[in-house]
Short mmCIF file of C-alpha atoms in Angstrom, two decimals:
data_model
loop_
_atom_site.label_atom_id
_atom_site.label_comp_id
_atom_site.label_asym_id
_atom_site.label_seq_id
_atom_site.Cartn_x
_atom_site.Cartn_y
_atom_site.Cartn_z
CA SER A 1057 -99.97 99.69 -124.95
CA SER A 1058 -96.73 97.80 -125.52
CA PRO A 1059 -96.85 94.47 -127.40
CA GLN A 1060 -96.63 91.26 -125.41
CA GLN A 1061 -95.45 87.78 -126.25
CA ILE A 1062 -97.68 85.09 -124.81
CA LEU A 1063 -95.71 82.14 -123.41
CA GLY A 1064 -98.70 80.24 -122.10
CA PRO A 1065 -102.17 80.68 -120.60
CA GLY A 1066 -102.09 83.74 -118.37
CA ARG A 1067 -98.31 84.16 -118.66
CA PRO A 1068 -97.61 87.36 -120.61
CA ASN A 1069 -93.97 88.30 -120.94
CA ALA A 1070 -93.33 92.00 -121.44
CA PRO A 1071 -90.58 92.84 -123.96
CA ARG A 1072 -87.23 93.89 -122.53
CA LYS A 1073 -86.40 97.56 -122.63
CA GLY A 1074 -84.56 98.62 -125.74
CA VAL A 1075 -85.42 95.41 -127.63
CA ALA A 1076 -87.79 95.72 -130.58
CA MET A 1077 -90.32 92.89 -130.60
CA PRO A 1078 -91.22 91.53 -134.05
CA SER A 1079 -94.86 91.33 -135.08
CA VAL A 1080 -96.31 87.85 -134.71
CA LYS A 1081 -99.00 85.91 -136.52
CA ALA A 1082 -100.67 82.57 -135.82
CA LEU A 1083 -100.24 79.75 -138.31
CA SER A 1084 -103.73 79.53 -139.77
CA LEU A 1085 -103.25 75.91 -140.86
CA THR A 1086 -103.32 74.68 -137.26
CA HIS A 1087 -104.86 77.67 -135.45
CA VAL A 1088 -107.90 76.46 -133.49
CA VAL A 1089 -109.74 78.32 -130.72
CA TYR A 1090 -112.28 76.68 -128.38
CA GLU A 1091 -114.01 77.60 -125.14
CA GLU A 1092 -111.67 77.19 -122.18
CA GLY A 1093 -112.69 74.33 -119.94
CA SER A 1094 -114.95 72.73 -122.55
CA ARG A 1095 -114.03 69.09 -123.12
CA THR A 1096 -116.37 68.96 -126.10
CA GLY A 1097 -114.63 71.96 -127.61
CA GLN A 1098 -111.23 70.45 -126.94
CA ALA A 1099 -112.23 67.14 -128.55
CA LEU A 1100 -113.71 68.85 -131.60
CA ALA A 1101 -110.61 71.05 -131.88
CA LEU A 1102 -108.60 67.85 -132.34
CA VAL A 1103 -111.18 66.51 -134.80
CA THR A 1104 -110.96 69.69 -136.85
CA LEU A 1105 -107.20 69.09 -137.20
CA SER A 1106 -107.65 65.45 -138.21
CA PRO A 1107 -107.62 66.11 -141.99
CA LEU A 1108 -104.04 67.26 -141.56
CA PHE A 1109 -103.21 64.06 -139.68
CA ALA A 1110 -104.98 62.05 -142.38
CA ALA A 1111 -102.89 63.69 -145.09
CA PHE A 1112 -99.64 62.80 -143.32
CA GLY A 1113 -100.94 59.27 -142.69
CA ILE A 1114 -101.79 58.72 -146.35
CA LEU A 1115 -98.43 60.10 -147.44
CA SER A 1116 -96.69 57.77 -144.97
CA ALA A 1117 -98.71 54.82 -146.29
CA PHE A 1118 -97.53 55.61 -149.81
CA VAL A 1119 -93.88 55.81 -148.74
CA VAL A 1120 -94.03 52.54 -146.79
CA THR A 1121 -96.15 50.49 -149.20
CA ARG A 1122 -95.15 52.35 -152.42
CA GLU A 1123 -98.71 51.82 -153.62
CA LEU A 1124 -99.66 54.57 -156.08
CA ALA A 1125 -103.29 54.36 -154.95
CA TRP A 1126 -102.39 56.24 -151.75
CA ALA A 1127 -100.67 59.05 -153.65
CA TRP A 1128 -103.60 59.18 -156.08
CA ALA A 1129 -106.06 59.62 -153.21
CA LEU A 1130 -103.98 62.33 -151.53
CA GLY A 1131 -103.42 64.13 -154.84
CA GLY A 1132 -107.16 64.36 -155.47
CA ALA A 1133 -107.79 65.66 -151.95
CA VAL A 1134 -105.12 68.36 -152.37
CA ILE A 1135 -106.61 69.39 -155.71
CA ILE A 1136 -110.14 69.82 -154.33
CA ASP A 1137 -108.66 71.73 -151.39
CA GLY A 1138 -106.94 74.10 -153.81
CA ILE A 1139 -110.15 74.59 -155.80
CA CYS A 1140 -111.93 75.56 -152.58
CA LEU A 1141 -109.24 78.17 -151.85
CA VAL A 1142 -109.74 79.73 -155.29
CA LEU A 1143 -113.53 79.73 -154.93
CA LYS A 1144 -113.27 81.34 -151.50
CA ASP A 1145 -111.53 84.35 -153.00
CA LEU A 1146 -113.98 84.52 -155.91
CA ILE A 1147 -117.17 84.15 -153.84
CA ASN A 1148 -115.81 86.12 -150.88
CA GLN A 1149 -118.59 85.11 -148.49
CA PRO A 1150 -117.70 85.95 -144.88
CA ARG A 1151 -117.55 83.38 -142.11
CA PRO A 1152 -120.25 83.33 -139.40
CA ALA A 1153 -120.41 86.39 -137.18
CA GLY A 1154 -118.00 86.16 -134.26
CA SER A 1155 -115.74 83.58 -135.90
CA TYR A 1156 -112.12 83.69 -134.73
CA ARG A 1157 -110.99 82.90 -138.27
CA GLU A 1158 -110.52 85.70 -140.76
CA GLY A 1159 -111.19 85.66 -144.49
CA PRO A 1160 -113.99 84.15 -146.59
CA GLY A 1161 -115.56 80.77 -145.75
CA MET A 1162 -117.48 79.60 -148.83
CA PRO A 1163 -116.94 76.72 -149.51
CA SER A 1164 -115.45 74.82 -146.57
CA GLU A 1165 -112.09 73.23 -147.42
CA HIS A 1166 -112.31 70.87 -144.45
CA ALA A 1167 -115.70 69.57 -145.56
CA ALA A 1168 -114.55 69.11 -149.15
CA PHE A 1169 -111.28 67.44 -148.13
CA SER A 1170 -112.78 65.00 -145.62
CA VAL A 1171 -115.82 64.08 -147.72
CA PHE A 1172 -113.61 63.59 -150.78
CA LEU A 1173 -111.42 61.11 -148.91
CA ALA A 1174 -114.42 59.39 -147.33
CA VAL A 1175 -116.13 58.87 -150.70
CA HIS A 1176 -113.01 57.98 -152.68
CA LEU A 1177 -111.59 55.57 -150.10
CA SER A 1178 -115.03 54.00 -149.56
CA LEU A 1179 -115.22 53.25 -153.27
CA CYS A 1180 -111.70 51.82 -153.09
CA ILE A 1181 -112.83 49.50 -150.29
CA LEU A 1182 -115.84 48.37 -152.32
CA ARG A 1183 -113.85 47.81 -155.49
CA ARG A 1184 -110.44 46.62 -154.32
CA ALA A 1185 -110.62 45.26 -150.78
CA ARG A 1186 -110.85 41.48 -150.46
CA CYS A 1187 -112.49 40.85 -147.11
CA ALA A 1188 -115.81 40.07 -145.43
CA ARG A 1189 -118.72 42.39 -146.17
CA LEU A 1190 -118.95 43.27 -142.48
CA LEU A 1191 -115.38 44.55 -142.48
CA LYS A 1192 -116.10 46.61 -145.58
CA ALA A 1193 -119.20 48.08 -143.91
CA ILE A 1194 -117.20 48.96 -140.79
CA GLY A 1195 -114.47 50.66 -142.83
CA ILE A 1196 -116.90 52.66 -144.94
CA SER A 1197 -118.97 53.66 -141.89
CA ALA A 1198 -115.83 54.85 -140.09
CA LEU A 1199 -114.82 57.02 -143.06
CA LEU A 1200 -118.27 58.59 -143.37
CA LEU A 1201 -118.56 59.20 -139.61
CA TRP A 1202 -115.13 60.83 -139.64
CA ALA A 1203 -116.18 63.23 -142.41
CA LEU A 1204 -119.37 64.09 -140.54
CA ALA A 1205 -117.37 64.68 -137.35
CA VAL A 1206 -115.01 67.06 -139.17
CA MET A 1207 -117.94 69.07 -140.51
CA ALA A 1208 -119.62 69.12 -137.09
CA SER A 1209 -116.41 70.41 -135.53
CA ARG A 1210 -116.18 73.29 -138.01
CA HIS A 1211 -119.76 74.33 -137.25
CA TYR A 1212 -119.40 73.95 -133.46
CA LEU A 1213 -116.23 76.05 -133.42
CA GLY A 1214 -117.99 78.79 -135.38
CA VAL A 1215 -115.69 78.60 -138.40
CA HIS A 1216 -118.29 77.78 -141.08
CA SER A 1217 -122.01 78.14 -141.62
CA MET A 1218 -124.16 75.17 -142.55
CA ALA A 1219 -124.38 76.41 -146.14
CA GLN A 1220 -120.59 76.66 -146.44
CA LEU A 1221 -120.23 73.13 -145.08
CA ALA A 1222 -122.95 71.76 -147.35
CA VAL A 1223 -121.36 73.23 -150.48
CA GLY A 1224 -117.92 71.95 -149.48
CA ALA A 1225 -119.31 68.49 -148.73
CA GLY A 1226 -121.14 68.41 -152.06
CA MET A 1227 -117.99 69.36 -153.92
CA GLY A 1228 -116.02 66.71 -152.05
CA ALA A 1229 -118.59 63.99 -152.79
CA VAL A 1230 -118.76 64.78 -156.51
CA ALA A 1231 -114.98 65.08 -156.77
CA GLY A 1232 -114.45 61.82 -154.86
CA LEU A 1233 -116.77 59.96 -157.21
CA GLY A 1234 -115.19 61.53 -160.28
CA TRP A 1235 -111.65 60.85 -159.03
CA SER A 1236 -112.49 57.17 -158.54
CA LYS A 1237 -113.93 56.94 -162.05
CA ALA A 1238 -110.81 58.63 -163.43
CA GLU A 1239 -108.65 56.12 -161.54
CA ALA A 1240 -110.55 53.22 -163.11
CA PHE A 1241 -110.33 54.80 -166.59
CA LEU A 1242 -106.58 55.38 -166.23
CA GLU A 1243 -105.82 51.98 -164.73
CA VAL A 1244 -103.37 50.95 -167.49
CA PRO A 1245 -101.19 54.10 -167.41
CA LEU A 1246 -101.37 54.15 -163.62
CA ALA A 1247 -100.11 50.57 -163.57
CA LYS A 1248 -97.11 51.68 -165.65
CA VAL A 1249 -96.43 54.47 -163.17
CA GLN A 1250 -96.65 51.89 -160.37
CA PHE A 1251 -93.99 49.76 -162.06
CA SER A 1252 -91.78 52.85 -162.33
CA ILE A 1253 -92.26 53.64 -158.65
CA ASN A 1254 -91.33 50.07 -157.74
CA ALA A 1255 -88.19 50.37 -159.86
CA VAL A 1256 -87.21 53.65 -158.19
CA TRP A 1257 -87.73 52.15 -154.71
CA GLU A 1258 -85.56 49.18 -155.71
CA TRP A 1259 -82.88 51.51 -157.07
CA LEU A 1260 -82.94 53.49 -153.83
CA ASP A 1261 -82.87 50.18 -151.95
CA ILE A 1262 -85.87 51.15 -149.82
CA HIS A 1263 -87.37 48.20 -147.97
CA TYR A 1264 -89.62 47.89 -144.95
CA GLU A 1265 -89.03 44.80 -142.82
CA GLY A 1266 -91.98 43.49 -140.86
CA TYR A 1267 -92.00 41.58 -137.56
CA CYS A 1268 -92.32 38.18 -139.22
CA ARG A 1269 -89.23 38.42 -141.40
CA ASN A 1270 -87.09 36.23 -139.16
CA HIS A 1271 -89.88 34.51 -137.28
CA GLU A 1272 -91.82 32.21 -139.53
CA ALA A 1273 -94.84 30.51 -138.03
#
């Protein structure tokens, strides 16, 4: 049968005569499949993409605030994600039967990434945030619930087995704890890097003006 280019649900567009259609491939980074008509599946499909949104959010926070702590957190998450990719190729354990995703699934990158951020940022809240204990508890609970939701979405969508998620989560938790300890140990050199970042931002004349700049209370 001739190849078809899908323009939307139920709208195949046959190639024009005499025109060679290139082979196509889905972008695996954002490729999510869920049961049509399932609101739960649709919601969890968005949840399973949330680590990508979180990465962009953390990067944006670093650019706006120029606080090295944001870049440090994102750097650790990217490292653990890369380690999972290497281990996947080495272990080569297949995904659950019937999964729409190809390739090995042990350990889960999403589980490692989300749990790493949840643990590391929770420790940052405990150590650095100056606010009421209730607010700290709410922030930490939100981070942990988010990580659990990401793992639940991967299992619901049939992308990972429970074992693959558990190993990824364990790696993320250990790495998050270790990354926080490394941050505390390297506080002096990191402070020097922070001063350099501030100097670069000043040299580039990058400033973010808030709403209250010309409206003092």
